mmCIF file of C-alpha atoms and ligand atoms in Angstrom:
data_model
loop_
_atom_site.group_PDB
_atom_site.id
_atom_site.type_symbol
_atom_site.label_atom_id
_atom_site.label_comp_id
_atom_site.label_asym_id
_atom_site.label_seq_id
_atom_site.Cartn_x
_atom_site.Cartn_y
_atom_site.Cartn_z
ATOM 1 C CA UNK P 134 -14.947 10.312 31.063
ATOM 2 C CA UNK P 135 -13.838 13.232 33.178
ATOM 3 C CA UNK P 136 -16.493 15.150 35.064
ATOM 4 C CA UNK P 137 -17.430 18.511 33.600
ATOM 5 C CA UNK P 138 -15.488 21.112 35.583
ATOM 6 C CA UNK P 139 -17.548 23.182 37.992
ATOM 7 C CA UNK P 140 -18.466 26.348 36.147
ATOM 8 C CA UNK P 141 -17.862 29.535 38.166
ATOM 9 C CA UNK P 142 -18.675 33.005 36.774
ATOM 10 C CA UNK P 143 -14.938 33.812 36.807
ATOM 11 C CA UNK P 144 -14.197 30.671 34.815
ATOM 12 C CA UNK P 145 -16.900 31.572 32.249
ATOM 13 C CA UNK P 146 -15.360 35.033 31.786
ATOM 14 C CA UNK P 147 -11.919 33.472 31.456
ATOM 15 C CA UNK P 148 -13.094 31.005 28.784
ATOM 16 C CA UNK P 149 -14.721 33.824 26.821
ATOM 17 C CA UNK P 150 -11.648 36.079 27.111
ATOM 18 C CA UNK P 151 -9.166 33.547 25.825
ATOM 19 C CA UNK P 152 -11.260 32.601 22.772
ATOM 20 C CA UNK P 153 -10.092 35.748 20.952
ATOM 21 C CA UNK P 154 -6.514 34.628 21.618
ATOM 22 C CA UNK P 155 -7.057 31.400 19.723
ATOM 23 C CA UNK P 156 -7.261 29.411 22.945
ATOM 24 C CA UNK P 157 -9.890 27.047 24.282
ATOM 25 C CA UNK P 158 -10.083 25.223 27.606
ATOM 26 C CA UNK P 159 -9.663 21.453 27.224
ATOM 27 C CA UNK P 160 -11.991 20.939 30.201
ATOM 28 C CA UNK P 161 -14.895 22.316 28.120
ATOM 29 C CA UNK P 162 -14.139 20.118 25.119
ATOM 30 C CA UNK P 163 -17.177 18.509 23.568
ATOM 31 C CA UNK P 164 -15.564 16.398 20.815
ATOM 32 C CA UNK P 165 -16.203 12.700 21.149
ATOM 33 C CA UNK P 166 -13.419 10.525 22.549
ATOM 34 C CA UNK P 167 -15.026 7.305 21.418
ATOM 35 C CA UNK P 168 -14.488 5.026 18.418
ATOM 36 C CA UNK P 169 -16.840 5.386 15.478
ATOM 37 C CA UNK P 170 -17.517 8.213 13.066
ATOM 38 C CA UNK P 171 -20.341 10.500 11.987
ATOM 39 C CA UNK P 172 -20.840 8.375 8.851
ATOM 40 C CA UNK P 173 -24.030 6.491 8.191
ATOM 41 C CA UNK P 174 -24.057 2.857 7.032
ATOM 42 C CA UNK P 175 -25.433 3.217 3.508
ATOM 43 C CA UNK P 176 -26.437 0.901 0.682
ATOM 44 C CA UNK P 177 -26.634 1.673 -3.045
ATOM 45 C CA UNK P 178 -28.628 -0.764 -5.200
ATOM 46 C CA UNK P 179 -27.095 -1.729 -8.530
ATOM 47 C CA UNK P 180 -30.262 -1.141 -10.585
ATOM 48 C CA UNK P 181 -30.337 2.484 -9.409
ATOM 49 C CA UNK P 182 -26.599 2.946 -9.987
ATOM 50 C CA UNK P 183 -26.750 1.385 -13.453
ATOM 51 C CA UNK P 184 -29.719 3.473 -14.564
ATOM 52 C CA UNK P 185 -28.071 6.743 -13.498
ATOM 53 C CA UNK P 186 -24.726 5.757 -15.030
ATOM 54 C CA UNK P 187 -26.400 5.087 -18.391
ATOM 55 C CA UNK P 188 -28.268 8.374 -18.067
ATOM 56 C CA UNK P 189 -24.960 10.205 -17.503
ATOM 57 C CA UNK P 190 -23.701 8.690 -20.777
ATOM 58 C CA UNK P 191 -26.458 10.506 -22.652
ATOM 59 C CA UNK P 192 -25.504 13.813 -21.089
ATOM 60 C CA UNK P 193 -21.726 13.983 -20.863
ATOM 61 C CA UNK P 194 -18.767 12.500 -22.742
ATOM 62 C CA UNK P 195 -15.323 11.558 -21.422
ATOM 63 C CA UNK P 196 -13.888 14.570 -23.285
ATOM 64 C CA UNK P 197 -15.796 16.926 -20.983
ATOM 65 C CA UNK P 198 -16.022 14.809 -17.882
ATOM 66 C CA UNK P 199 -12.474 13.427 -18.164
ATOM 67 C CA UNK P 200 -13.704 10.613 -15.922
ATOM 68 C CA UNK P 201 -17.408 9.781 -16.122
ATOM 69 C CA UNK P 202 -17.782 8.964 -12.458
ATOM 70 C CA UNK P 203 -20.681 9.095 -10.032
ATOM 71 C CA UNK P 204 -19.354 9.615 -6.526
ATOM 72 C CA UNK P 205 -20.990 7.646 -3.725
ATOM 73 C CA UNK P 206 -21.170 10.182 -0.960
ATOM 74 C CA UNK P 207 -22.036 9.428 2.625
ATOM 75 C CA UNK P 208 -25.393 11.082 3.456
ATOM 76 C CA UNK P 209 -23.882 12.347 6.728
ATOM 77 C CA UNK P 210 -20.980 13.999 4.873
ATOM 78 C CA UNK P 211 -22.727 16.065 2.185
ATOM 79 C CA UNK P 212 -20.343 17.995 -0.040
ATOM 80 C CA UNK P 213 -17.355 15.943 1.110
ATOM 81 C CA UNK P 214 -17.262 13.626 -1.931
ATOM 82 C CA UNK P 215 -16.320 10.819 0.491
ATOM 83 C CA UNK P 216 -18.206 7.632 1.359
ATOM 84 C CA UNK P 217 -16.605 7.503 4.806
ATOM 85 C CA UNK P 218 -14.123 9.636 6.785
ATOM 86 C CA UNK P 219 -11.151 8.050 5.056
ATOM 87 C CA UNK P 220 -12.403 6.703 1.723
ATOM 88 C CA UNK P 221 -13.601 7.789 -1.698
ATOM 89 C CA UNK P 222 -15.813 5.568 -3.850
ATOM 90 C CA UNK P 223 -16.768 6.324 -7.433
ATOM 91 C CA UNK P 224 -18.545 4.312 -10.086
ATOM 92 C CA UNK P 225 -17.069 4.850 -13.531
ATOM 93 C CA UNK P 226 -18.576 4.012 -16.911
ATOM 94 C CA UNK P 227 -16.762 4.065 -20.224
ATOM 95 C CA UNK P 228 -18.469 3.542 -23.570
ATOM 96 C CA UNK P 229 -16.998 1.767 -26.612
ATOM 97 C CA UNK P 230 -14.451 3.993 -28.356
ATOM 98 C CA UNK P 231 -14.062 6.390 -25.430
ATOM 99 C CA UNK P 232 -10.814 7.390 -23.780
ATOM 100 C CA UNK P 233 -10.372 8.694 -20.249
ATOM 101 C CA UNK P 234 -7.245 10.809 -20.697
ATOM 102 C CA UNK P 235 -3.932 10.317 -18.954
ATOM 103 C CA UNK P 236 -3.175 11.991 -15.644
ATOM 104 C CA UNK P 237 -1.547 11.277 -12.317
ATOM 105 C CA UNK P 238 -2.208 12.277 -8.726
ATOM 106 C CA UNK P 239 -0.941 11.675 -5.232
ATOM 107 C CA UNK P 240 -3.996 9.655 -4.116
ATOM 108 C CA UNK P 241 -3.686 5.905 -4.707
ATOM 109 C CA UNK P 242 -6.509 4.309 -6.665
ATOM 110 C CA UNK P 243 -7.904 0.810 -6.832
ATOM 111 C CA UNK P 244 -10.513 -0.462 -9.235
ATOM 112 C CA UNK P 245 -12.917 -3.344 -8.947
ATOM 113 C CA UNK P 246 -14.473 -4.234 -12.272
ATOM 114 C CA UNK P 247 -18.235 -4.618 -12.154
ATOM 115 C CA UNK P 248 -19.585 -5.229 -15.644
ATOM 116 C CA UNK P 249 -18.569 -5.311 -19.307
ATOM 117 C CA UNK P 250 -15.638 -6.496 -21.379
ATOM 118 C CA UNK P 251 -13.208 -4.697 -23.675
ATOM 119 C CA UNK P 252 -11.832 -1.950 -21.438
ATOM 120 C CA UNK P 253 -8.221 -1.418 -20.499
ATOM 121 C CA UNK P 254 -6.273 0.784 -18.162
ATOM 122 C CA UNK P 255 -2.719 1.856 -18.860
ATOM 123 C CA UNK P 256 -0.515 2.353 -15.828
ATOM 124 C CA UNK P 257 3.112 3.460 -15.995
ATOM 125 C CA UNK P 258 3.572 2.519 -19.631
ATOM 126 C CA UNK P 259 1.738 -0.820 -19.563
ATOM 127 C CA UNK P 260 -1.748 -1.603 -20.814
ATOM 128 C CA UNK P 261 -3.831 -4.160 -18.924
ATOM 129 C CA UNK P 262 -7.186 -5.447 -20.153
ATOM 130 C CA UNK P 263 -9.726 -5.483 -17.341
ATOM 131 C CA UNK P 264 -12.603 -7.892 -16.870
ATOM 132 C CA UNK P 265 -15.411 -8.267 -14.341
ATOM 133 C CA UNK P 266 -14.160 -9.251 -10.897
ATOM 134 C CA UNK P 267 -10.594 -8.107 -11.536
ATOM 135 C CA UNK P 268 -8.888 -6.027 -8.869
ATOM 136 C CA UNK P 269 -6.656 -3.310 -10.352
ATOM 137 C CA UNK P 270 -3.934 -1.239 -8.711
ATOM 138 C CA UNK P 271 -2.996 2.325 -9.682
ATOM 139 C CA UNK P 272 -0.196 3.350 -7.296
ATOM 140 C CA UNK P 273 0.124 6.979 -6.352
ATOM 141 C CA UNK P 274 1.741 9.353 -8.838
ATOM 142 C CA UNK P 275 1.583 6.804 -11.686
ATOM 143 C CA UNK P 276 0.318 8.002 -15.075
ATOM 144 C CA UNK P 277 -2.965 6.315 -15.949
ATOM 145 C CA UNK P 278 -5.496 6.466 -18.751
ATOM 146 C CA UNK P 279 -8.382 4.185 -19.585
ATOM 147 C CA UNK P 280 -10.105 3.174 -22.806
ATOM 148 C CA UNK P 281 -12.786 0.887 -24.139
ATOM 149 C CA UNK P 282 -11.871 -0.983 -27.328
ATOM 150 C CA UNK P 283 -14.786 -3.434 -27.030
ATOM 151 C CA UNK P 284 -18.416 -3.079 -28.038
ATOM 152 C CA UNK P 285 -20.242 -2.694 -24.721
ATOM 153 C CA UNK P 286 -20.163 -0.216 -21.848
ATOM 154 C CA UNK P 287 -17.770 -1.112 -19.043
ATOM 155 C CA UNK P 288 -18.377 -0.180 -15.419
ATOM 156 C CA UNK P 289 -15.970 -0.351 -12.519
ATOM 157 C CA UNK P 290 -15.741 0.939 -8.973
ATOM 158 C CA UNK P 291 -12.917 3.328 -8.083
ATOM 159 C CA UNK P 292 -11.578 3.383 -4.540
ATOM 160 C CA UNK P 293 -9.226 6.228 -3.670
ATOM 161 C CA UNK P 294 -7.410 7.345 -0.554
ATOM 162 C CA UNK P 295 -7.927 10.999 -1.502
ATOM 163 C CA UNK P 296 -9.318 11.665 1.980
ATOM 164 C CA UNK P 297 -5.782 11.069 3.264
ATOM 165 C CA UNK P 298 -4.066 13.454 0.845
ATOM 166 C CA UNK P 299 -6.762 16.024 1.618
ATOM 167 C CA UNK P 300 -6.288 15.545 5.361
ATOM 168 C CA UNK P 301 -2.540 16.078 5.048
ATOM 169 C CA UNK P 302 -2.847 18.906 2.527
ATOM 170 C CA UNK P 303 -0.828 16.837 0.084
ATOM 171 C CA UNK P 304 -3.086 16.520 -2.955
ATOM 172 C CA UNK P 305 -1.302 17.084 -6.264
ATOM 173 C CA UNK P 306 -2.447 16.201 -9.772
ATOM 174 C CA UNK P 307 -1.128 16.638 -13.285
ATOM 175 C CA UNK P 308 -2.485 16.044 -16.767
ATOM 176 C CA UNK P 309 -0.325 14.167 -19.223
ATOM 177 C CA UNK P 310 0.445 16.327 -22.293
ATOM 178 C CA UNK P 311 -1.468 13.922 -24.581
ATOM 179 C CA UNK P 312 -4.689 11.910 -24.129
ATOM 180 C CA UNK P 313 -2.891 8.602 -23.838
ATOM 181 C CA UNK P 314 0.539 7.851 -22.437
ATOM 182 C CA UNK P 315 3.184 6.057 -24.500
ATOM 183 C CA UNK P 316 3.285 2.311 -23.888
ATOM 184 C CA UNK P 317 6.899 1.385 -23.208
ATOM 185 C CA UNK P 318 6.140 -1.959 -21.579
ATOM 186 C CA UNK P 319 4.518 -4.976 -23.203
ATOM 187 C CA UNK P 320 1.086 -6.152 -22.108
ATOM 188 C CA UNK P 321 1.596 -8.884 -19.501
ATOM 189 C CA UNK P 322 4.934 -7.605 -18.176
ATOM 190 C CA UNK P 323 3.643 -6.841 -14.682
ATOM 191 C CA UNK P 324 1.789 -10.181 -14.494
ATOM 192 C CA UNK P 325 4.906 -12.110 -15.582
ATOM 193 C CA UNK P 326 7.263 -10.280 -13.245
ATOM 194 C CA UNK P 327 5.047 -10.178 -10.144
ATOM 195 C CA UNK P 328 1.994 -12.401 -10.630
ATOM 196 C CA UNK P 329 3.331 -15.898 -9.927
ATOM 197 C CA UNK P 330 4.925 -15.649 -6.467
ATOM 198 C CA UNK P 331 8.203 -14.843 -8.237
ATOM 199 C CA UNK P 332 10.059 -11.528 -8.306
ATOM 200 C CA UNK P 333 12.680 -10.066 -10.623
ATOM 201 C CA UNK P 334 15.992 -10.987 -8.990
ATOM 202 C CA UNK P 335 17.079 -7.399 -8.371
ATOM 203 C CA UNK P 336 13.678 -6.020 -7.398
ATOM 204 C CA UNK P 337 13.833 -3.738 -4.374
ATOM 205 C CA UNK P 338 10.627 -3.129 -2.500
ATOM 206 C CA UNK P 339 10.094 0.574 -1.891
ATOM 207 C CA UNK P 340 7.111 0.124 0.478
ATOM 208 C CA UNK P 341 4.794 1.940 -1.926
ATOM 209 C CA UNK P 342 1.955 0.365 -3.905
ATOM 210 C CA UNK P 343 1.873 -3.120 -5.384
ATOM 211 C CA UNK P 344 3.883 -3.547 -8.613
ATOM 212 C CA UNK P 345 1.285 -6.131 -9.717
ATOM 213 C CA UNK P 346 -1.302 -4.157 -11.668
ATOM 214 C CA UNK P 347 -4.020 -6.801 -11.993
ATOM 215 C CA UNK P 348 -5.313 -9.557 -9.727
ATOM 216 C CA UNK P 349 -7.550 -11.552 -12.097
ATOM 217 C CA UNK P 350 -10.925 -12.708 -10.830
ATOM 218 C CA UNK P 351 -10.543 -16.333 -11.972
ATOM 219 C CA UNK P 352 -7.490 -16.901 -9.766
ATOM 220 C CA UNK P 353 -9.092 -15.235 -6.763
ATOM 221 C CA UNK P 354 -12.224 -17.364 -7.153
ATOM 222 C CA UNK P 355 -10.195 -20.538 -7.527
ATOM 223 C CA UNK P 356 -8.355 -19.803 -4.280
ATOM 224 C CA UNK P 357 -11.569 -19.067 -2.376
ATOM 225 C CA UNK P 358 -13.377 -22.156 -3.682
ATOM 226 C CA UNK P 359 -10.436 -24.413 -2.908
ATOM 227 C CA UNK P 360 -10.114 -23.126 0.647
ATOM 228 C CA UNK P 361 -13.861 -23.439 1.140
ATOM 229 C CA UNK P 362 -13.630 -27.146 0.294
ATOM 230 C CA UNK P 363 -10.653 -27.838 2.535
ATOM 231 C CA UNK P 364 -10.835 -25.512 5.538
ATOM 232 C CA UNK P 365 -13.320 -24.511 8.213
ATOM 233 C CA UNK P 366 -15.197 -21.247 7.728
ATOM 234 C CA UNK P 367 -14.295 -18.188 9.758
ATOM 235 C CA UNK P 368 -17.275 -17.507 12.031
ATOM 236 C CA UNK P 369 -17.540 -13.856 10.948
ATOM 237 C CA UNK P 370 -15.994 -13.743 7.491
ATOM 238 C CA UNK P 371 -16.585 -17.118 5.832
ATOM 239 C CA UNK P 372 -13.536 -17.577 3.614
ATOM 240 C CA UNK P 373 -11.806 -14.214 3.420
ATOM 241 C CA UNK P 374 -8.512 -13.429 1.695
ATOM 242 C CA UNK P 375 -6.680 -10.156 1.463
ATOM 243 C CA UNK P 376 -4.943 -8.991 -1.675
ATOM 244 C CA UNK P 377 -1.196 -8.852 -1.024
ATOM 245 C CA UNK P 378 1.599 -6.771 -2.478
ATOM 246 C CA UNK P 379 3.747 -9.613 -3.898
ATOM 247 C CA UNK P 380 6.956 -7.707 -3.154
ATOM 248 C CA UNK P 381 6.461 -7.510 0.597
ATOM 249 C CA UNK P 382 3.359 -9.504 1.570
ATOM 250 C CA UNK P 383 1.717 -6.377 2.915
ATOM 251 C CA UNK P 384 -1.297 -4.522 1.581
ATOM 252 C CA UNK P 385 -1.464 -3.348 -2.055
ATOM 253 C CA UNK P 386 -1.273 0.282 -0.868
ATOM 254 C CA UNK P 387 0.294 1.975 2.152
ATOM 255 C CA UNK P 388 -3.218 3.201 3.060
ATOM 256 C CA UNK P 389 -5.815 0.793 1.659
ATOM 257 C CA UNK P 390 -6.387 -2.925 2.123
ATOM 258 C CA UNK P 391 -8.538 -4.965 -0.248
ATOM 259 C CA UNK P 392 -10.256 -8.294 0.263
ATOM 260 C CA UNK P 393 -12.395 -10.945 -1.378
ATOM 261 C CA UNK P 394 -14.568 -13.307 0.590
ATOM 262 C CA UNK P 395 -16.767 -16.298 -0.093
ATOM 263 C CA UNK P 396 -19.909 -16.940 1.936
ATOM 264 C CA UNK P 397 -21.617 -20.274 1.272
ATOM 265 C CA UNK P 398 -25.382 -20.385 0.896
ATOM 266 C CA UNK P 399 -27.009 -20.326 4.354
ATOM 267 C CA UNK P 400 -23.969 -18.754 6.048
ATOM 268 C CA UNK P 401 -25.020 -16.876 9.186
ATOM 269 C CA UNK P 402 -21.995 -14.858 10.217
ATOM 270 C CA UNK P 403 -21.163 -13.962 13.781
ATOM 271 C CA UNK P 404 -21.252 -10.224 14.496
ATOM 272 C CA UNK P 405 -17.975 -8.307 14.763
ATOM 273 C CA UNK P 406 -16.730 -4.764 14.664
ATOM 274 C CA UNK P 407 -13.572 -3.036 13.545
ATOM 275 C CA UNK P 408 -12.118 0.446 13.502
ATOM 276 C CA UNK P 409 -11.790 0.035 9.725
ATOM 277 C CA UNK P 410 -14.104 1.903 7.386
ATOM 278 C CA UNK P 411 -15.082 -0.656 4.752
ATOM 279 C CA UNK P 412 -16.696 -0.411 1.323
ATOM 280 C CA UNK P 413 -18.235 -3.612 -0.046
ATOM 281 C CA UNK P 414 -19.041 -4.501 -3.637
ATOM 282 C CA UNK P 415 -21.014 -7.683 -4.271
ATOM 283 C CA UNK P 416 -19.485 -9.728 -7.092
ATOM 284 C CA UNK P 417 -21.935 -12.637 -6.875
ATOM 285 C CA UNK P 418 -24.873 -13.774 -4.779
ATOM 286 C CA UNK P 419 -27.435 -12.265 -2.479
ATOM 287 C CA UNK P 420 -27.865 -11.969 1.249
ATOM 288 C CA UNK P 421 -28.152 -9.506 4.071
ATOM 289 C CA UNK P 422 -25.559 -7.286 5.718
ATOM 290 C CA UNK P 423 -26.647 -6.190 9.170
ATOM 291 C CA UNK P 424 -24.808 -2.959 9.948
ATOM 292 C CA UNK P 425 -25.404 -1.133 13.232
ATOM 293 C CA UNK P 426 -28.721 -2.951 13.583
ATOM 294 C CA UNK P 427 -29.990 -2.085 10.117
ATOM 295 C CA UNK P 428 -30.615 -4.857 7.568
ATOM 296 C CA UNK P 429 -29.343 -4.220 4.051
ATOM 297 C CA UNK P 430 -30.567 -6.874 1.595
ATOM 298 C CA UNK P 431 -27.928 -7.022 -1.132
ATOM 299 C CA UNK P 432 -27.708 -8.536 -4.580
ATOM 300 C CA UNK P 433 -24.975 -8.531 -7.248
ATOM 301 C CA UNK P 434 -23.061 -5.275 -7.838
ATOM 302 C CA UNK P 435 -24.649 -3.470 -4.899
ATOM 303 C CA UNK P 436 -22.285 -1.259 -2.938
ATOM 304 C CA UNK P 437 -22.516 -0.598 0.787
ATOM 305 C CA UNK P 438 -20.351 1.049 3.404
ATOM 306 C CA UNK P 439 -19.731 -0.047 6.977
ATOM 307 C CA UNK P 440 -18.231 2.880 8.909
ATOM 308 C CA UNK P 441 -15.821 2.422 11.771
ATOM 309 C CA UNK P 442 -16.958 0.504 14.854
ATOM 310 C CA UNK P 443 -20.454 -0.397 13.594
ATOM 311 C CA UNK P 444 -21.628 -3.886 14.558
ATOM 312 C CA UNK P 445 -21.534 -5.946 11.387
ATOM 313 C CA UNK P 446 -22.820 -9.398 10.372
ATOM 314 C CA UNK P 447 -23.273 -11.198 7.044
ATOM 315 C CA UNK P 448 -26.017 -13.627 6.075
ATOM 316 C CA UNK P 449 -25.906 -15.401 2.718
ATOM 317 C CA UNK P 450 -29.072 -16.474 0.877
ATOM 318 C CA UNK P 451 -26.964 -17.963 -1.902
ATOM 319 C CA UNK P 452 -23.254 -18.566 -2.430
ATOM 320 C CA UNK P 453 -21.759 -15.066 -2.290
ATOM 321 C CA UNK P 454 -18.483 -13.587 -3.491
ATOM 322 C CA UNK P 455 -17.889 -10.144 -2.030
ATOM 323 C CA UNK P 456 -15.105 -7.655 -2.671
ATOM 324 C CA UNK P 457 -14.227 -5.014 -0.110
ATOM 325 C CA UNK P 458 -11.619 -2.380 0.594
ATOM 326 C CA UNK P 459 -10.817 -0.466 3.741
ATOM 327 C CA UNK P 460 -8.368 1.896 5.422
ATOM 328 C CA UNK P 461 -6.846 -0.996 7.384
ATOM 329 C CA UNK P 462 -3.354 -0.635 5.884
ATOM 330 C CA UNK P 463 -3.090 2.921 7.210
ATOM 331 C CA UNK P 464 -4.655 2.074 10.565
ATOM 332 C CA UNK P 465 -2.265 -0.834 11.123
ATOM 333 C CA UNK P 466 0.763 1.189 10.032
ATOM 334 C CA UNK P 467 -0.208 3.888 12.532
ATOM 335 C CA UNK P 468 -1.061 1.473 15.327
ATOM 336 C CA UNK P 469 -4.766 2.398 15.485
ATOM 337 C CA UNK P 470 -6.439 -0.710 14.168
ATOM 338 C CA UNK P 471 -8.654 -2.720 16.521
ATOM 339 C CA UNK P 472 -11.323 -5.340 15.933
ATOM 340 C CA UNK P 473 -13.357 -7.765 17.961
ATOM 341 C CA UNK P 474 -15.936 -10.482 17.519
ATOM 342 C CA UNK P 475 -19.155 -9.706 19.367
HETATM 343 O O1 GTQ G 502 -10.062 6.898 -13.087
HETATM 344 O O2 GTQ G 502 -8.349 8.166 -12.753
HETATM 345 O O3 GTQ G 502 -13.312 7.884 -9.580
HETATM 346 O O4 GTQ G 502 -8.564 10.114 -11.005
HETATM 347 C C1 GTQ G 502 -11.706 9.583 -9.272
HETATM 348 C C2 GTQ G 502 -10.496 10.140 -9.651
HETATM 349 C C3 GTQ G 502 -11.424 7.915 -10.959
HETATM 350 C C4 GTQ G 502 -9.487 7.806 -12.457
HETATM 351 C C5 GTQ G 502 -12.156 8.461 -9.938
HETATM 352 C C6 GTQ G 502 -9.740 9.575 -10.681
HETATM 353 C C7 GTQ G 502 -10.222 8.455 -11.342
HETATM 354 FE FE1 FE2 G 503 -7.014 9.148 -11.741
#
């Protein structure tokens, strides 16, 4: 840190004079030059979320709401609609027979399915059925609409990089002229073309979002369980895999990374910290996340946020499967990402 410059009366007058010229002296700057953010580590319990989601169903339909979403807003960023500096998190519920009408926008969106069967999302002309634990990709500027053709409510978590488009002043959105988009691909096309470590022979990666729309839970679980049996645990993360764009091996979005990890019962993770802002969603199991010294006791479907550079450690009371997403893709692309074990 530089020493505060010695303040003379002449210097004070100078600083005051130049303010009206749109100028400020760097030597009086008070903004922090440290890692971390103003965001507060925060935990939302599933029973509270579920109750309020069901309550919203009594009060508003998808016709009026377009998306029936409760935004998880960081208590230190009121009015922002963001859960952390760089990330949006919403919890969406769709009732049997409802449609969330087609639109597109420049923010990328991911979905992690929490509860219920019978819902689909259509992305760029293809319908994919979504089930609990599935990770779903909606690349930027792709038409998407959702529906529930089953007989129970379906809930999923939305993760968007809308904080980035807002930051850059590059947020655009458009409604599709009808409620649902025409389906010009057959269900399963994206899975067949991109979901088996094979690619269409002429496919050219354009460095945008993943062309694989769905990463099914069963396959993710199988991979985690296999690796748990055969490989040593990571001291901080247990068994942790990142979702990859099959076309280039990178992250599923240019901005956001997504992960799934397995923590065996009794796991006591070593503390670490990262410049990433991370949102967690508990798929299975219970335990404790210690974030910046605070203990958050979690159980299935809870959501919590670990802002940049907070000390973080996991403890598992039972076998746990935990989804997370972060701004790591953007931070790595820009050369900002750092992490360390503590
Ligand atoms: O489902 O298309 O939570 O556009 C926020 C914005 C969900 C969606 C959100 C969206 C959507
Ligand atoms: Fe959307």
